[in-house]
Coordinates of C-alpha atoms in Angstrom, one line a residue:
Chain A
M1 CA 190.3 88.2 -10.1
S2 CA 188.0 87.1 -7.2
E3 CA 184.3 87.9 -7.1
W4 CA 184.7 90.4 -4.4
D5 CA 187.2 92.3 -6.5
E6 CA 184.9 92.2 -9.5
L7 CA 182.1 93.8 -7.3
V8 CA 184.5 96.4 -6.0
N9 CA 185.7 97.3 -9.5
Y10 CA 182.1 97.5 -10.8
F11 CA 181.3 100.1 -8.2
R12 CA 184.6 102.0 -8.6
G13 CA 183.7 102.3 -12.3
R14 CA 180.3 103.7 -11.5
S15 CA 181.6 106.4 -9.1
M16 CA 184.7 108.2 -10.3
W17 CA 185.5 111.6 -8.7
M18 CA 187.7 113.8 -10.8
L19 CA 190.3 116.4 -9.9
H20 CA 191.0 118.6 -13.0
Y21 CA 194.4 120.1 -13.1
C22 CA 193.7 123.0 -15.4
T23 CA 196.8 124.7 -16.6
G24 CA 196.3 124.6 -20.3
C25 CA 193.5 125.9 -22.5
G26 CA 191.7 122.6 -22.2
A27 CA 190.0 123.8 -19.1
I28 CA 187.5 125.6 -21.2
E29 CA 186.0 122.3 -22.4
L30 CA 185.2 121.2 -18.9
P31 CA 182.4 123.5 -17.8
P32 CA 180.1 122.4 -20.7
T33 CA 181.0 118.8 -19.8
M34 CA 179.9 119.3 -16.2
T35 CA 176.8 121.4 -16.8
S36 CA 173.4 120.9 -18.4
R37 CA 174.5 120.4 -22.0
W38 CA 176.6 117.2 -21.5
D39 CA 176.1 116.5 -17.8
M40 CA 178.8 114.1 -16.7
E41 CA 177.2 113.6 -13.3
R42 CA 174.8 111.0 -14.8
F43 CA 177.8 108.7 -15.0
G44 CA 178.7 109.3 -11.4
I45 CA 181.6 111.6 -12.3
I46 CA 181.7 114.8 -10.3
P47 CA 184.5 117.4 -9.9
M48 CA 186.2 117.4 -6.5
A49 CA 188.2 120.1 -4.8
T50 CA 191.3 118.3 -3.4
P51 CA 193.5 115.5 -4.4
R52 CA 192.7 113.5 -1.3
Q53 CA 189.1 113.1 -2.4
A54 CA 189.7 112.3 -6.1
D55 CA 190.1 109.1 -8.1
I56 CA 190.9 110.6 -11.5
L57 CA 193.5 113.2 -12.2
L58 CA 192.7 115.0 -15.4
I59 CA 195.6 116.9 -16.9
T60 CA 194.3 119.4 -19.4
G61 CA 197.0 120.4 -21.8
Y62 CA 200.6 121.4 -21.6
L63 CA 202.8 121.2 -18.5
S64 CA 205.7 123.4 -18.0
I65 CA 208.5 121.9 -15.9
K66 CA 207.5 124.0 -12.8
T67 CA 203.8 122.9 -13.1
L68 CA 205.0 119.3 -13.6
K69 CA 206.5 119.4 -10.1
R70 CA 203.0 120.4 -8.7
V71 CA 201.3 117.7 -10.7
V72 CA 203.7 115.1 -9.3
Y73 CA 202.9 116.3 -5.7
T74 CA 199.2 116.2 -6.4
Y75 CA 199.4 112.7 -7.9
E76 CA 201.3 111.4 -4.9
Q77 CA 198.8 112.9 -2.5
M78 CA 195.9 111.0 -4.1
S79 CA 195.0 107.7 -2.4
A80 CA 195.0 104.5 -4.4
P81 CA 193.3 103.4 -6.6
K82 CA 193.8 106.4 -8.8
W83 CA 193.9 107.0 -12.5
V84 CA 195.4 109.7 -14.8
L85 CA 193.8 111.0 -17.9
G86 CA 196.0 112.9 -20.4
F87 CA 193.9 115.4 -22.2
G88 CA 194.8 116.9 -25.6
S89 CA 197.8 116.4 -27.8
C90 CA 200.1 118.4 -25.5
T91 CA 200.2 115.5 -23.0
I92 CA 200.9 113.0 -25.8
N93 CA 203.8 114.6 -27.7
G94 CA 204.0 118.2 -26.7
G95 CA 201.5 119.4 -29.2
I96 CA 202.3 122.9 -30.4
Y97 CA 205.0 123.0 -27.7
W98 CA 206.9 120.1 -29.3
D99 CA 210.2 122.0 -29.5
S100 CA 209.8 124.1 -26.3
Y101 CA 212.7 124.1 -23.8
G102 CA 210.3 124.8 -20.8
V103 CA 207.5 122.3 -21.5
I104 CA 207.6 118.5 -21.1
Q105 CA 206.7 116.5 -24.2
N106 CA 205.6 113.0 -23.0
L107 CA 203.6 113.0 -19.7
D108 CA 203.9 109.2 -19.6
K109 CA 207.6 109.5 -18.7
Y110 CA 206.8 111.2 -15.4
I111 CA 203.5 109.8 -14.1
P112 CA 201.7 106.8 -15.4
V113 CA 198.9 107.8 -17.8
D114 CA 196.0 105.3 -18.1
L115 CA 194.3 106.9 -21.1
Y116 CA 194.9 109.7 -23.5
I117 CA 192.3 111.9 -25.2
A118 CA 193.8 112.9 -28.5
G119 CA 192.9 116.2 -30.2
C120 CA 193.5 119.9 -29.9
M121 CA 191.0 120.6 -28.3
P122 CA 189.0 117.4 -27.6
R123 CA 185.3 118.1 -27.6
P124 CA 183.1 117.3 -24.6
E125 CA 181.9 114.2 -26.5
A126 CA 185.5 113.0 -26.7
I127 CA 185.9 113.6 -22.9
L128 CA 182.7 111.6 -22.1
D129 CA 183.8 108.9 -24.5
A130 CA 187.1 108.7 -22.6
F131 CA 185.3 108.5 -19.3
G132 CA 183.2 105.6 -20.7
K133 CA 186.4 103.8 -21.9
L134 CA 188.1 104.4 -18.5
K135 CA 185.0 103.0 -16.7
K136 CA 185.2 99.8 -18.8
M137 CA 188.9 99.5 -18.1
V138 CA 188.4 100.0 -14.4
Q139 CA 185.6 97.5 -14.3
K140 CA 187.7 94.9 -16.1
G141 CA 190.6 95.6 -13.7
E142 CA 192.9 96.8 -16.6
A143 CA 193.7 100.3 -15.4
K144 CA 196.6 99.7 -13.1
G145 CA 198.7 102.8 -13.6
Y146 CA 199.1 103.4 -9.9
E147 CA 200.6 99.9 -9.4
K148 CA 203.0 100.5 -12.3
Y149 CA 204.1 103.8 -10.6
I150 CA 205.0 102.0 -7.4
K151 CA 206.8 99.1 -9.2
N152 CA 208.8 101.4 -11.5
Y153 CA 209.3 104.2 -9.1
D154 CA 213.0 104.5 -9.7
W155 CA 212.5 105.0 -13.5
Y156 CA 209.8 107.7 -13.0
K157 CA 211.8 109.4 -10.2
A158 CA 215.0 109.5 -12.4
N159 CA 213.0 111.0 -15.3
Q160 CA 211.4 113.6 -13.0
D161 CA 214.7 114.6 -11.5
R162 CA 216.3 115.0 -14.9
V163 CA 213.8 117.7 -15.9
F164 CA 213.5 119.3 -12.4
R165 CA 217.2 119.9 -12.5
R166 CA 216.5 122.4 -15.4
T167 CA 214.4 124.6 -13.0
E168 CA 217.4 125.4 -10.8
P169 CA 218.7 129.0 -11.2
V170 CA 221.2 129.5 -14.0
L171 CA 223.1 132.2 -12.2
R172 CA 225.4 131.2 -9.4
K173 CA 224.3 131.9 -5.8
A174 CA 225.5 135.2 -4.2
E175 CA 227.8 133.5 -1.6
E176 CA 229.5 131.4 -4.3
V177 CA 230.3 134.6 -6.2
T178 CA 231.8 136.3 -3.2
K179 CA 233.8 133.2 -2.3
S180 CA 235.4 133.0 -5.7
A181 CA 236.1 136.7 -5.8
Chain B
M1 CA 167.1 91.6 28.9
I2 CA 165.5 95.0 28.5
V3 CA 169.0 96.5 28.1
L4 CA 169.7 94.1 25.2
L5 CA 166.4 95.0 23.6
K6 CA 167.2 98.7 23.8
L7 CA 170.6 98.1 22.4
I8 CA 169.2 96.3 19.4
Q9 CA 166.6 99.1 18.9
G10 CA 169.3 101.7 19.1
I11 CA 171.5 100.0 16.4
G12 CA 168.3 99.7 14.3
A13 CA 167.6 103.4 14.7
G14 CA 171.2 104.2 13.7
A15 CA 171.0 102.0 10.6
L16 CA 167.6 103.5 9.6
S17 CA 168.9 107.1 10.0
I18 CA 172.0 106.3 7.9
S19 CA 170.1 104.6 5.0
I20 CA 167.3 107.2 4.9
G21 CA 169.8 110.1 5.0
L22 CA 171.9 108.6 2.2
L23 CA 168.7 108.0 0.2
F24 CA 167.6 111.6 0.8
V25 CA 170.9 113.0 -0.5
G26 CA 170.7 110.7 -3.5
I27 CA 167.2 111.8 -4.4
G28 CA 168.3 115.4 -3.7
R29 CA 171.1 115.2 -6.2
K30 CA 168.6 114.0 -8.8
I31 CA 166.2 116.8 -8.0
T32 CA 168.9 119.4 -8.1
A33 CA 170.0 118.1 -11.5
R34 CA 166.4 118.4 -12.8
I35 CA 166.3 122.0 -11.6
H36 CA 169.5 122.6 -13.5
R37 CA 167.8 120.9 -16.5
R38 CA 170.3 118.0 -16.4
Y39 CA 169.5 114.3 -16.3
G40 CA 171.3 113.7 -13.0
P41 CA 172.8 110.6 -11.4
P42 CA 170.8 107.5 -10.4
F43 CA 169.2 107.9 -7.0
V44 CA 171.3 105.1 -5.6
Q45 CA 174.5 107.0 -6.6
N46 CA 175.2 108.0 -3.0
F47 CA 175.3 104.3 -1.9
I48 CA 177.8 103.6 -4.7
D49 CA 179.9 106.5 -3.7
L50 CA 180.0 105.4 -0.1
F51 CA 180.9 101.8 -1.1
K52 CA 183.7 103.1 -3.3
L53 CA 185.1 105.5 -0.6
L54 CA 185.1 102.7 2.0
S55 CA 187.0 100.4 -0.4
K56 CA 189.8 103.0 -1.0
K57 CA 193.1 103.3 0.7
S58 CA 193.1 106.3 3.1
I59 CA 195.7 108.5 4.8
S60 CA 195.4 109.4 8.5
H61 CA 196.8 112.6 9.9
G62 CA 197.4 111.3 13.4
F63 CA 195.4 110.0 16.4
T64 CA 193.5 113.2 17.1
F65 CA 192.2 113.2 13.5
D66 CA 190.8 109.7 13.9
L67 CA 189.4 110.4 17.4
G68 CA 187.7 113.6 16.4
L69 CA 185.9 112.1 13.4
I70 CA 184.8 109.0 15.4
A71 CA 183.6 111.3 18.3
G72 CA 181.5 113.4 15.9
F73 CA 180.0 110.4 14.3
S74 CA 179.1 108.7 17.5
A75 CA 177.7 111.8 19.1
L76 CA 175.2 112.1 16.2
L77 CA 174.4 108.3 16.5
A78 CA 173.7 108.8 20.2
A79 CA 171.4 111.8 19.4
V80 CA 169.4 109.8 16.9
V81 CA 168.6 107.2 19.5
F82 CA 166.7 109.7 21.6
L83 CA 164.6 111.1 18.7
P84 CA 161.0 109.9 18.5
M85 CA 160.4 108.7 14.9
G86 CA 156.8 107.9 14.4
Q87 CA 155.9 104.8 16.5
I88 CA 159.7 104.1 17.1
N89 CA 160.5 105.8 20.4
I90 CA 163.2 104.0 22.2
F91 CA 163.4 106.2 25.3
P92 CA 159.8 107.7 25.6
H93 CA 160.5 109.2 29.1
N94 CA 163.9 110.6 28.2
S95 CA 163.6 112.4 24.8
S96 CA 164.6 115.9 26.0
L97 CA 165.2 118.3 23.1
I98 CA 168.0 120.1 25.0
M99 CA 170.0 116.9 25.2
I100 CA 169.7 116.2 21.5
L101 CA 170.8 119.7 20.7
Y102 CA 173.7 119.3 23.1
L103 CA 174.8 116.0 21.3
M104 CA 174.5 117.7 17.9
T105 CA 176.9 120.5 19.0
M106 CA 179.2 117.8 20.3
A107 CA 179.3 116.4 16.8
Y108 CA 180.4 119.7 15.4
L109 CA 183.1 120.1 18.1
G110 CA 184.4 116.6 17.5
M111 CA 184.7 117.3 13.8
A112 CA 186.4 120.6 14.6
M113 CA 189.0 118.8 16.8
G114 CA 189.6 116.2 14.1
V115 CA 189.9 118.3 11.0
S116 CA 191.9 121.1 12.6
S117 CA 194.5 118.6 13.7
S118 CA 195.2 117.8 10.0
G119 CA 197.1 121.1 9.9
N120 CA 195.6 122.3 6.6
P121 CA 194.7 126.0 6.8
N122 CA 191.6 125.5 4.5
A123 CA 190.2 123.0 7.0
T124 CA 190.7 125.4 9.9
V125 CA 189.0 128.2 8.0
G126 CA 186.2 125.9 7.0
I127 CA 185.5 124.6 10.6
A128 CA 185.8 128.2 11.9
R129 CA 183.1 129.2 9.5
A130 CA 181.0 126.2 10.5
L131 CA 181.2 127.0 14.2
T132 CA 180.5 130.7 13.6
L133 CA 177.4 129.7 11.6
T134 CA 176.4 127.4 14.5
M135 CA 176.5 130.5 16.7
G136 CA 174.3 132.2 14.2
Y137 CA 171.5 129.7 13.8
E138 CA 171.4 128.4 17.4
V139 CA 170.2 131.8 18.7
P140 CA 167.0 132.0 16.6
F141 CA 166.5 128.2 17.0
A142 CA 166.7 128.7 20.8
A143 CA 164.1 131.4 20.6
V144 CA 161.8 129.1 18.7
I145 CA 162.3 126.2 21.2
F146 CA 161.6 128.7 24.0
S147 CA 158.2 129.5 22.5
V148 CA 157.4 125.8 21.8
Y149 CA 158.3 124.9 25.4
L150 CA 156.1 127.7 26.7
F151 CA 153.2 126.7 24.4
A152 CA 153.4 123.0 25.2
H153 CA 154.4 123.3 28.9
T154 CA 156.9 120.5 28.5
G155 CA 160.5 119.9 27.4
S156 CA 160.1 116.4 26.1
L157 CA 159.8 115.7 22.4
T158 CA 157.5 112.8 23.1
N159 CA 155.0 115.1 24.9
I160 CA 155.3 117.8 22.3
V161 CA 154.4 115.3 19.6
A162 CA 151.6 113.9 21.8
A163 CA 150.2 117.5 22.2
Q164 CA 149.9 117.9 18.4
S165 CA 147.9 114.7 17.8
G166 CA 144.5 114.7 16.3
G167 CA 144.7 116.3 12.9
F168 CA 146.3 119.0 10.9
M169 CA 144.9 121.9 12.9
N170 CA 146.7 120.8 16.1
W171 CA 150.1 121.0 14.5
N172 CA 152.5 123.6 15.8
L173 CA 153.0 124.7 12.2
V174 CA 149.4 126.2 12.4
K175 CA 149.6 127.2 16.0
L176 CA 153.1 128.8 15.8
P177 CA 153.5 130.0 12.2
F178 CA 156.2 132.7 12.9
G179 CA 158.2 130.2 14.9
F180 CA 158.0 127.7 12.0
V181 CA 159.4 130.2 9.5
A182 CA 162.2 131.1 11.8
A183 CA 163.1 127.4 12.5
E184 CA 162.9 126.7 8.7
I185 CA 165.6 129.4 8.0
A186 CA 167.7 128.0 10.9
L187 CA 167.3 124.6 9.4
Q188 CA 168.8 125.8 6.1
G189 CA 171.8 126.8 8.1
M190 CA 171.9 123.5 10.0
L191 CA 171.8 121.5 6.8
G192 CA 174.6 123.7 5.4
E193 CA 172.6 124.3 2.2
A194 CA 172.9 127.5 0.2
P195 CA 172.8 130.4 1.0
F196 CA 174.5 129.1 4.2
D197 CA 177.0 126.7 2.6
M198 CA 180.0 128.9 3.3
A199 CA 181.7 126.2 5.5
I200 CA 182.1 123.8 2.6
A201 CA 182.7 126.3 -0.2
P202 CA 184.6 124.2 -2.8
A203 CA 185.9 127.1 -4.9
E204 CA 187.2 129.3 -2.1
I205 CA 188.5 127.0 0.6
A206 CA 188.7 123.7 -1.3
S207 CA 185.6 122.1 0.5
G208 CA 186.6 123.3 3.9
P209 CA 186.5 120.7 6.7
M210 CA 186.7 117.8 4.2
V211 CA 189.9 119.1 2.5
E212 CA 192.3 116.5 4.0
M213 CA 189.7 113.7 4.2
G214 CA 190.1 111.0 1.6
G215 CA 188.9 107.4 1.2
K216 CA 187.4 105.9 4.4
Y217 CA 187.5 109.2 6.2
L218 CA 185.4 110.9 3.6
G219 CA 183.1 107.9 3.8
F220 CA 182.6 108.6 7.5
G221 CA 182.1 112.2 6.7
M222 CA 179.3 111.2 4.3
L223 CA 177.7 109.0 7.0
Q224 CA 177.9 111.9 9.5
H225 CA 176.2 114.2 7.0
S226 CA 173.4 111.7 6.3
I227 CA 172.7 111.2 10.0
G228 CA 172.8 114.9 10.6
L229 CA 170.3 115.4 7.8
F230 CA 168.0 112.8 9.3
L231 CA 168.3 114.3 12.8
E232 CA 167.8 117.9 11.9
T233 CA 164.8 117.3 9.7
G234 CA 163.5 114.8 12.3
I235 CA 163.6 117.4 15.1
M236 CA 161.7 119.9 12.8
V237 CA 159.0 117.2 12.1
D238 CA 158.6 116.5 15.8
L239 CA 158.4 120.1 16.7
F240 CA 156.1 121.5 14.0
L241 CA 154.6 118.8 11.8
G242 CA 153.2 116.6 14.6
G243 CA 155.6 113.7 14.4
G244 CA 154.0 110.8 12.5
S245 CA 151.6 108.0 13.1
N246 CA 154.2 105.6 11.8
V247 CA 157.8 105.8 10.7
W248 CA 157.1 106.0 7.0
I249 CA 154.8 109.1 7.3
F250 CA 157.5 110.6 9.5
V251 CA 160.1 110.0 6.8
I252 CA 157.8 111.5 4.1
K253 CA 157.3 114.6 6.3
Q254 CA 161.1 114.8 6.7
F255 CA 161.5 114.6 2.9
E256 CA 159.1 117.5 2.4
L257 CA 161.3 119.7 4.6
Y258 CA 164.4 118.6 2.8
F259 CA 162.8 119.2 -0.6
L260 CA 162.0 122.8 0.4
A261 CA 165.7 123.2 1.5
L262 CA 166.8 121.8 -1.8
L263 CA 164.7 124.2 -3.8
V264 CA 166.3 127.1 -2.0
N265 CA 169.7 125.6 -2.3
A266 CA 169.5 125.2 -6.1
I267 CA 168.8 128.8 -6.8
F268 CA 170.7 130.8 -4.2
P269 CA 174.4 131.9 -4.2
R270 CA 176.5 131.9 -1.0
F271 CA 176.4 134.5 1.8
K272 CA 179.7 135.7 3.2
I273 CA 180.1 134.3 6.7
E274 CA 179.5 137.7 8.5
D275 CA 176.5 138.4 6.3
G276 CA 175.1 135.0 7.0
V277 CA 175.4 135.4 10.8
S278 CA 174.0 138.9 10.7
F279 CA 171.0 137.7 8.6
M280 CA 170.4 134.9 11.1
W281 CA 170.5 137.3 14.0
K282 CA 168.1 139.7 12.3
V283 CA 165.3 138.0 10.4
P284 CA 164.8 134.6 12.0
L285 CA 165.7 135.9 15.5
L286 CA 163.1 138.7 15.2
L287 CA 160.5 136.2 14.0
G288 CA 161.3 133.9 16.9
I289 CA 161.0 136.7 19.4
V290 CA 157.7 137.8 17.9
Q291 CA 156.4 134.2 18.2
A292 CA 157.6 134.0 21.9
L293 CA 155.9 137.3 22.7
I294 CA 152.7 136.1 21.1
V295 CA 152.8 132.9 23.1
V296 CA 153.6 134.7 26.4
L297 CA 151.0 137.5 26.0

């Protein structure tokens, strides 16, 4: 890693803008993390409104197959370098939805996760700890999930397509029914 | 030779306005944090953010998108060159206030052209709100400028500053108090701080004009915001606070105005756009007209 890259990585670690994709119950832990009790802005982390502006994608909790589709769109709209934080046990192994037909179990199969925060729910301290860990990883140049995604795109795409096929309607389309009758 | 000198001075003025504007926003974030009883980011955070944004990969939305943003940025840079800043006055015979206001509106129009070509409906709604609000605050501000012109018998910022020299009691702030209050409310709208921040409402329209801007484009947006901040507070200092004997006093006076705007910003919620415009056309416009009548009669 050249000296210029080290400098760039240092500043990237000091200024990480976050897009929180709040589908699950984990969203409730974020307002205290942002506001005066835990104040994550002192580490240069602020919530952003759109994927274009963000560096971190924070997935709080479970993802049903339909919301996974939106998360993949969102992830692909973000501009590199970008990092994904999996929040809560739902993103690790499905959590309490471990045997659900409509919820994905391992987020890492569909988009590259740089860091997981274990727990159900993780407290704001755990979230801030994870941001600190991610900052160190970024500054050392270890968090390279976005490059992994480009390199192994076929594998990720195949996994995504396998679950997206399940969102297709079970009943046959009307014209097919009339054709067969 | 003199052209080269003016060119270098112009580039210097642009660099000064960018760095002072970025520093102001950084200190402003710290102050807002303290009002919220938070610790807040370091005051150089804004420079770090800018460096990071310029180092990111970014996605363009076509030629018009690029052109609009560059046009807005360069219009503001051109306006800063004509602003008298303390002893720095690059064109002392040419600092017409009307021209500076014209270039500032050009900046808004350039940005409108750029962001609406991105095709995102949130961006279109945001820029429509920004232009509607421009219509709202420019009417009272025009009334204030009218009374300042009548009072000073000149249209040049250099002469307006010169007329206020010689101590606190000669400032237009003391001579034209109603006009100052009206212009202060209009300044709140110009800066886009609450309660007039409906154009960049993050929760309703996903930060409005900036919605499709990422990476280097957002970096340019930040630069544009910082120059705009410097320019708008600078005009107010020249009009009402007597300019400055040197550039540092000028900057301190600018910061006082920005600090006042921050305090209001930290405690107020947002107006709806129609409420914001109707407020602008009632209270500050009335104050501006009262001031103009006082000056005339």
